[in-house]
PDB file of C-alpha atoms in Angstrom:
ATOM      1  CA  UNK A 195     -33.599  18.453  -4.843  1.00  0.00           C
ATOM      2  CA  UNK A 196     -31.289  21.186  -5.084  1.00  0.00           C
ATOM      3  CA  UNK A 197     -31.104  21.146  -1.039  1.00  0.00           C
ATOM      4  CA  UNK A 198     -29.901  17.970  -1.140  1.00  0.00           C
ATOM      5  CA  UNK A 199     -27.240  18.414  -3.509  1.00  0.00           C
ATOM      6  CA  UNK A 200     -25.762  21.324  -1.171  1.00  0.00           C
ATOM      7  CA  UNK A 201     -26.408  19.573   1.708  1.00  0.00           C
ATOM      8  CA  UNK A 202     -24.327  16.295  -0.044  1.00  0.00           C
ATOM      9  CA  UNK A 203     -21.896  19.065  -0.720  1.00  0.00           C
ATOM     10  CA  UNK A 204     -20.945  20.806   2.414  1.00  0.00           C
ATOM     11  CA  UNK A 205     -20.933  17.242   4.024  1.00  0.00           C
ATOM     12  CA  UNK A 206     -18.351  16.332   1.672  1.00  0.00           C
ATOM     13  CA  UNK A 207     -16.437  19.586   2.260  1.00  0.00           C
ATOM     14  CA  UNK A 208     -16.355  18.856   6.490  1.00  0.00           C
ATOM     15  CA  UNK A 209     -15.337  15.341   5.560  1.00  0.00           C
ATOM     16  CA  UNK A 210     -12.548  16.224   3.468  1.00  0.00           C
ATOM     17  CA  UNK A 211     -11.175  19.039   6.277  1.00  0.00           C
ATOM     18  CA  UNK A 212     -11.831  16.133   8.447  1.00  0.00           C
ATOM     19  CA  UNK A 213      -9.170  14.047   6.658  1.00  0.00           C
ATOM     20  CA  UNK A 214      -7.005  16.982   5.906  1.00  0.00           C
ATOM     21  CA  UNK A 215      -7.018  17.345   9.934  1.00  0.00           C
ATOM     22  CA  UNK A 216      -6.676  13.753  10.695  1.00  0.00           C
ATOM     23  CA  UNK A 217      -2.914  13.381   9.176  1.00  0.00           C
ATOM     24  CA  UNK A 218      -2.000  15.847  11.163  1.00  0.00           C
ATOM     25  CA  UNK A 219      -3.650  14.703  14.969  1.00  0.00           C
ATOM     26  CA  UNK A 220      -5.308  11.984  16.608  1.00  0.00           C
ATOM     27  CA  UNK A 221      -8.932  12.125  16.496  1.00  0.00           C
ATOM     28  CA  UNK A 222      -9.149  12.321  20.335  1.00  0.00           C
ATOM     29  CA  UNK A 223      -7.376  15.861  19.794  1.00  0.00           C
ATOM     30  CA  UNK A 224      -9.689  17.046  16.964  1.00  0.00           C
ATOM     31  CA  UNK A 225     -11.998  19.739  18.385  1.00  0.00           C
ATOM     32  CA  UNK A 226     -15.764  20.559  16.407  1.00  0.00           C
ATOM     33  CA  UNK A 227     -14.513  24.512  16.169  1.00  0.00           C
ATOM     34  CA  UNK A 228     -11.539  23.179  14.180  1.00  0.00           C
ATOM     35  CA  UNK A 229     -13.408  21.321  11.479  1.00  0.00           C
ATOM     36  CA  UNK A 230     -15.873  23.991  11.442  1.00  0.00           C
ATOM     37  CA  UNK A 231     -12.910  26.801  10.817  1.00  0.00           C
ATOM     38  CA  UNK A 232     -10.954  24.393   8.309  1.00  0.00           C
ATOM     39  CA  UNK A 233     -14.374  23.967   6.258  1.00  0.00           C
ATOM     40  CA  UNK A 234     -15.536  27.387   6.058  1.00  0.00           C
ATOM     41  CA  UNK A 235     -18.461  26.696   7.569  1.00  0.00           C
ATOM     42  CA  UNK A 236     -20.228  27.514  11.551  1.00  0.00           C
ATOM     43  CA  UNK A 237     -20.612  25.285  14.432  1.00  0.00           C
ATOM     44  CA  UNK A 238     -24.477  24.883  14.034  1.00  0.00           C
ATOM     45  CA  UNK A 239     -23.856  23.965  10.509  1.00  0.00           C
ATOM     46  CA  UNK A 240     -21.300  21.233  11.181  1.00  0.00           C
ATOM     47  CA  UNK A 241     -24.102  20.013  13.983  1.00  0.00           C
ATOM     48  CA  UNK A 242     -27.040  20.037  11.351  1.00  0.00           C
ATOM     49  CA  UNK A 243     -25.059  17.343   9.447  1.00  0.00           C
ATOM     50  CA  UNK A 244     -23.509  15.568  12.528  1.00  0.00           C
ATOM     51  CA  UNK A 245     -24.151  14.784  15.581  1.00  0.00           C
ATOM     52  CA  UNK A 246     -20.538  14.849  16.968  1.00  0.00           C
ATOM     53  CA  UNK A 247     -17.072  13.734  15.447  1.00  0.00           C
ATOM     54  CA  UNK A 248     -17.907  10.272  15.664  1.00  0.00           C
ATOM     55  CA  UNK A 249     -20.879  10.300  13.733  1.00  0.00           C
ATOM     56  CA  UNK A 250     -18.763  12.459  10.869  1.00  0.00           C
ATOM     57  CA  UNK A 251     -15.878   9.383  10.981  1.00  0.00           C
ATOM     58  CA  UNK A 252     -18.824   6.770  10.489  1.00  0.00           C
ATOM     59  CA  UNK A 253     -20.438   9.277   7.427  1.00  0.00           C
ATOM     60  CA  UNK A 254     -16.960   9.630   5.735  1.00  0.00           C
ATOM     61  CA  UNK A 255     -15.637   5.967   6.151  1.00  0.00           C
ATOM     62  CA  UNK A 256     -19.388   4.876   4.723  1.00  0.00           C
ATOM     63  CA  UNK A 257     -19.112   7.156   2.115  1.00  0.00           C
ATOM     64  CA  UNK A 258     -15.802   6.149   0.972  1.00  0.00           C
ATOM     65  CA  UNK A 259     -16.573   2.770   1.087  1.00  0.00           C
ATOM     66  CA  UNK A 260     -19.768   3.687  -1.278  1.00  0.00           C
ATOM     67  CA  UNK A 261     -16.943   5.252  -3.649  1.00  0.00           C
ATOM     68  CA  UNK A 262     -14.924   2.213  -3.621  1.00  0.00           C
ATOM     69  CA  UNK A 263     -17.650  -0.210  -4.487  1.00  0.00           C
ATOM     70  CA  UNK A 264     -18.813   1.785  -7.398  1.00  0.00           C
ATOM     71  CA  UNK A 265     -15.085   2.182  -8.597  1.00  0.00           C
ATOM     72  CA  UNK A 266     -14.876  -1.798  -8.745  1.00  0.00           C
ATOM     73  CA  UNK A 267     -18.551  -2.650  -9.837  1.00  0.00           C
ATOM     74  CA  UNK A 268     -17.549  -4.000 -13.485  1.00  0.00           C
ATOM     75  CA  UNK A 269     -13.895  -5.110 -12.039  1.00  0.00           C
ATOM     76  CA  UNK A 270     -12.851  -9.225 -12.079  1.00  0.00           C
ATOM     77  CA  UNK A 271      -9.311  -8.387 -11.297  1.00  0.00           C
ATOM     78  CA  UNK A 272      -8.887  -8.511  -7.439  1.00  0.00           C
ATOM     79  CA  UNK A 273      -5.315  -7.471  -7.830  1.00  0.00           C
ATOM     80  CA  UNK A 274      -5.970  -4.080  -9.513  1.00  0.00           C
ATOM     81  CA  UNK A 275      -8.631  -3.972  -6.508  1.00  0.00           C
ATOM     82  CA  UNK A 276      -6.514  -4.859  -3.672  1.00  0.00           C
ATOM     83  CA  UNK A 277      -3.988  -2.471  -5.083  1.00  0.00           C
ATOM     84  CA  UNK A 278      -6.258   0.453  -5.288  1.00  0.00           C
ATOM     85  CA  UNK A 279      -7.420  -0.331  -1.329  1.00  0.00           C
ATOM     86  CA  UNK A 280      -3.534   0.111  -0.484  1.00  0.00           C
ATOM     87  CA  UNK A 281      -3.227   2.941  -2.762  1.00  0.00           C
ATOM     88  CA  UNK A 282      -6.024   4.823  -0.693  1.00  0.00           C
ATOM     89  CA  UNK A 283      -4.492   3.273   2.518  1.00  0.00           C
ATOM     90  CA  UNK A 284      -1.485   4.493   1.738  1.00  0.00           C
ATOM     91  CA  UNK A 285      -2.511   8.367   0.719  1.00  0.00           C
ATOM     92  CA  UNK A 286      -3.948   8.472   3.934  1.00  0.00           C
ATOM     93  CA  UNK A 287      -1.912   5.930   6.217  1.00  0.00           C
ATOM     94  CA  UNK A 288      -1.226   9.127   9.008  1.00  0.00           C
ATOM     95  CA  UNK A 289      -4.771   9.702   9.557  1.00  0.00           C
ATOM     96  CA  UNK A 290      -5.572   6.033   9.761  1.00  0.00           C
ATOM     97  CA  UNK A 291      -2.918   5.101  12.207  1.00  0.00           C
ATOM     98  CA  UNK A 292      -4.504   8.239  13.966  1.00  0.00           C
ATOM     99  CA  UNK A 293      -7.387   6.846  14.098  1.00  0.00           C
ATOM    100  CA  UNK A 294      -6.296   3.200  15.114  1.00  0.00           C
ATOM    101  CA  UNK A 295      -4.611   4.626  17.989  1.00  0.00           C
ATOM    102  CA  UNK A 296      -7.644   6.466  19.384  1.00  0.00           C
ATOM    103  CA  UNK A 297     -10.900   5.753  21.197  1.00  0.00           C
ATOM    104  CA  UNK A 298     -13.187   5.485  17.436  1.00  0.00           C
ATOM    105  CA  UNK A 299     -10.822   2.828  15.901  1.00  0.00           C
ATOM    106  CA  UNK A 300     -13.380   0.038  15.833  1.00  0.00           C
ATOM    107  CA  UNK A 301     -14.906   2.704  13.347  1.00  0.00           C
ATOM    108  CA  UNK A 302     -11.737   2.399  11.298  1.00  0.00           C
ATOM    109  CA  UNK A 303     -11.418  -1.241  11.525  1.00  0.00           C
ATOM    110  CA  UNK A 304     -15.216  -1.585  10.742  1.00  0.00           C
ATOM    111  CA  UNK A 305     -14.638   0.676   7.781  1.00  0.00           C
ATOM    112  CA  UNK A 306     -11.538  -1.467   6.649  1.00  0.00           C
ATOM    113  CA  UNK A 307     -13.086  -4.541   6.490  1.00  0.00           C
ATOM    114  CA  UNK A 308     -16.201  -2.891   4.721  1.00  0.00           C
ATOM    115  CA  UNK A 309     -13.846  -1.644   1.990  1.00  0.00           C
ATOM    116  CA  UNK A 310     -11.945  -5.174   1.203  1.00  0.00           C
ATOM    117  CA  UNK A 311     -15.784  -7.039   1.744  1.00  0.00           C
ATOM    118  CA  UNK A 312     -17.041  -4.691  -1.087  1.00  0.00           C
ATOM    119  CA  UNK A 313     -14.047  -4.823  -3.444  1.00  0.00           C
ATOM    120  CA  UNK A 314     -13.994  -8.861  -2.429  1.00  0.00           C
ATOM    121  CA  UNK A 315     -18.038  -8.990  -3.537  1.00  0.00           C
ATOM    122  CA  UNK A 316     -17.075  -6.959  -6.431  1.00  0.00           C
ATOM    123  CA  UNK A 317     -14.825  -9.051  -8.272  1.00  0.00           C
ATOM    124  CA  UNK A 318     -16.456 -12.401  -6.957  1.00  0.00           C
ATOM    125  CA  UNK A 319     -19.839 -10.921  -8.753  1.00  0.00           C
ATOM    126  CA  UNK A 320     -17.929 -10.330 -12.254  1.00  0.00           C
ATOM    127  CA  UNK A 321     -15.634 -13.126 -12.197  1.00  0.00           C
ATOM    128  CA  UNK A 322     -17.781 -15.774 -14.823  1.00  0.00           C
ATOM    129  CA  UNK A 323     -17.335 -18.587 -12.744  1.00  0.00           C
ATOM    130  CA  UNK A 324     -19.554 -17.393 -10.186  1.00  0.00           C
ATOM    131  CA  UNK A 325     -22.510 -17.386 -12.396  1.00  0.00           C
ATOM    132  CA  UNK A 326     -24.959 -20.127 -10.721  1.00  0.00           C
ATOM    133  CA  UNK A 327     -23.194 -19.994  -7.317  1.00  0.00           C
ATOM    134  CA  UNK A 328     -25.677 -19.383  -4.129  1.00  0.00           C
ATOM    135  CA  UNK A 329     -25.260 -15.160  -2.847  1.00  0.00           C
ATOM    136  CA  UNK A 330     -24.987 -17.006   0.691  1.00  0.00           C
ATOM    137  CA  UNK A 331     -20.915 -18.788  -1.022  1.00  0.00           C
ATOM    138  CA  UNK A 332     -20.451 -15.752  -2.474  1.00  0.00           C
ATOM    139  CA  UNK A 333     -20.847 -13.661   0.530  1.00  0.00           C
ATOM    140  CA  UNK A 334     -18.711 -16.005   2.599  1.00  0.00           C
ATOM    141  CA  UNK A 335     -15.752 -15.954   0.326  1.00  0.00           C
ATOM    142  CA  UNK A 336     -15.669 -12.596  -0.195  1.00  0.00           C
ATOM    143  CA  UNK A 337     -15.852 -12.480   3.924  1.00  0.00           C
ATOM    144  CA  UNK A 338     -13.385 -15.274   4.030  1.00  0.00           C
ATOM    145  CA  UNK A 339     -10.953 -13.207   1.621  1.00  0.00           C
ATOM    146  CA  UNK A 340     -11.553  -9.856   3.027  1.00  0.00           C
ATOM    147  CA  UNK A 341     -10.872 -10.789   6.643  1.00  0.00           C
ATOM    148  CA  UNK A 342      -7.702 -12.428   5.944  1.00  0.00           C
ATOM    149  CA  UNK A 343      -6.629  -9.092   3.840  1.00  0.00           C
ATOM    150  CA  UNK A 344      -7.908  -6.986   6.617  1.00  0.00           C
ATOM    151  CA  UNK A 345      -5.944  -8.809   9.264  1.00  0.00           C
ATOM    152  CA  UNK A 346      -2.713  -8.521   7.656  1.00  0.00           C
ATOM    153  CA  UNK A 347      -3.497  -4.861   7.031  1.00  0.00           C
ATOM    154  CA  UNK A 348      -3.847  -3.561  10.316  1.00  0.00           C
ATOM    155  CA  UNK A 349      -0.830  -5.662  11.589  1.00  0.00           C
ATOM    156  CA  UNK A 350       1.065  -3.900   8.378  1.00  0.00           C
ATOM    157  CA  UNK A 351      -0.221  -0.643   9.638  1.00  0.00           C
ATOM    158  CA  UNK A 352       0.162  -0.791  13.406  1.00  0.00           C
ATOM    159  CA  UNK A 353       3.547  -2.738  12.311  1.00  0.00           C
ATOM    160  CA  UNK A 354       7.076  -1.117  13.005  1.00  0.00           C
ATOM    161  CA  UNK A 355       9.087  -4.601  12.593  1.00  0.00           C
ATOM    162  CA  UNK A 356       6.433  -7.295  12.197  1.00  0.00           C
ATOM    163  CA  UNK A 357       5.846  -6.395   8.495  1.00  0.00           C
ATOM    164  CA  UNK A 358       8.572  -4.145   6.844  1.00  0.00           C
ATOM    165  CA  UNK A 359       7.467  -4.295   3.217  1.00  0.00           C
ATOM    166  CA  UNK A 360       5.925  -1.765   0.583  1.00  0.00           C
ATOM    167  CA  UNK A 361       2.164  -1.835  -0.176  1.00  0.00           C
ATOM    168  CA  UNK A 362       3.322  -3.358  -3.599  1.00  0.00           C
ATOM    169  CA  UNK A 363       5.567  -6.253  -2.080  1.00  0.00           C
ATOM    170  CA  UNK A 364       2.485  -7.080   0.252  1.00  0.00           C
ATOM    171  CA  UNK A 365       0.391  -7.120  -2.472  1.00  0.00           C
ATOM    172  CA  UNK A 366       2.463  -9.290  -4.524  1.00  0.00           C
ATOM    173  CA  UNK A 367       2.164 -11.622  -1.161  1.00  0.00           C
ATOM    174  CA  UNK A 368      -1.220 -11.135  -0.805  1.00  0.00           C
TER     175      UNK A 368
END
């Protein structure tokens, strides 16, 4: 058990000088060596938890998204929800748009849509009014809902005139 835990552990630690890396430089740049150095840990330690860089994106983005759904699993207020999403966006909006413009961005995209899907099934599963409505509805508005907030999101982020506006105004618009 204890394994585990340290294993969880220095996963999270590569992730996070993963991120730290990715604000700085598109993913395509990002060599193994470098997260290795930036984590404190070898090479062969990096590749016992991942198979390559890719497979670290797809851990981190899945784990995040795990993060997020627990943060909103009592929530019924969509707005604080939505506004957390672009608070996280936000905090690491150079490392997404690194990611966007680089060969793993359906990774990114995937991941975005997972995020606003979960907080989306979150709040449709607490509001009361959804008591008695079939999972199959609920899973298609909170699909419905998160598509339409993940299609304006990438447009904000890949946007240098389209959609000039704070995370908070384009909130308050979502």
């Amino acid at each position: 058990m204890g394994n585990k835990k340290s294993g969880e552990r220095t996963k999270g630690i590569i992730a996070e000088s993963f991120k730290n890396i990715l604000q700085k430089k598109s993913i395509d740049k990002i060599k193994i060596q470098e997260i290795a150095d930036a984590s404190g840990v070898n090479r062969q330690t990096f590749y016992y938890h991942f198979d390559d860089i890719y497979a670290l994106l797809k851990w981190t983005t899945l784990n995040d998204v795990k993060n997020l759904r627990e943060k909103y699993s009592d929530s019924d207020d969509y707005i604080a929800v939505v506004t957390d999403i672009y608070d996280y966006i936000t905090d690491n909006k150079a490392a997404f748009l690194n990611i966007l413009n680089s060969k793993a961005h359906e990774v990114f995209e995937d991941f975005i849509l997972n995020i606003f899907t979960e907080g989306m099934k979150a709040v449709i599963e607490n509001l009361e009014e959804s008591n008695g409505v079939n999972e199959y509805y609920k899973d298609f508005i909170a699909q419905f809902y998160a598509n339409a907030i993940y299609g304006i999101t990438i447009t904000w982020l890949k946007s240098n005139s389209v959609i000039r506006m704070s995370p908070d105004d384009l909130i308050k618009v979502i």
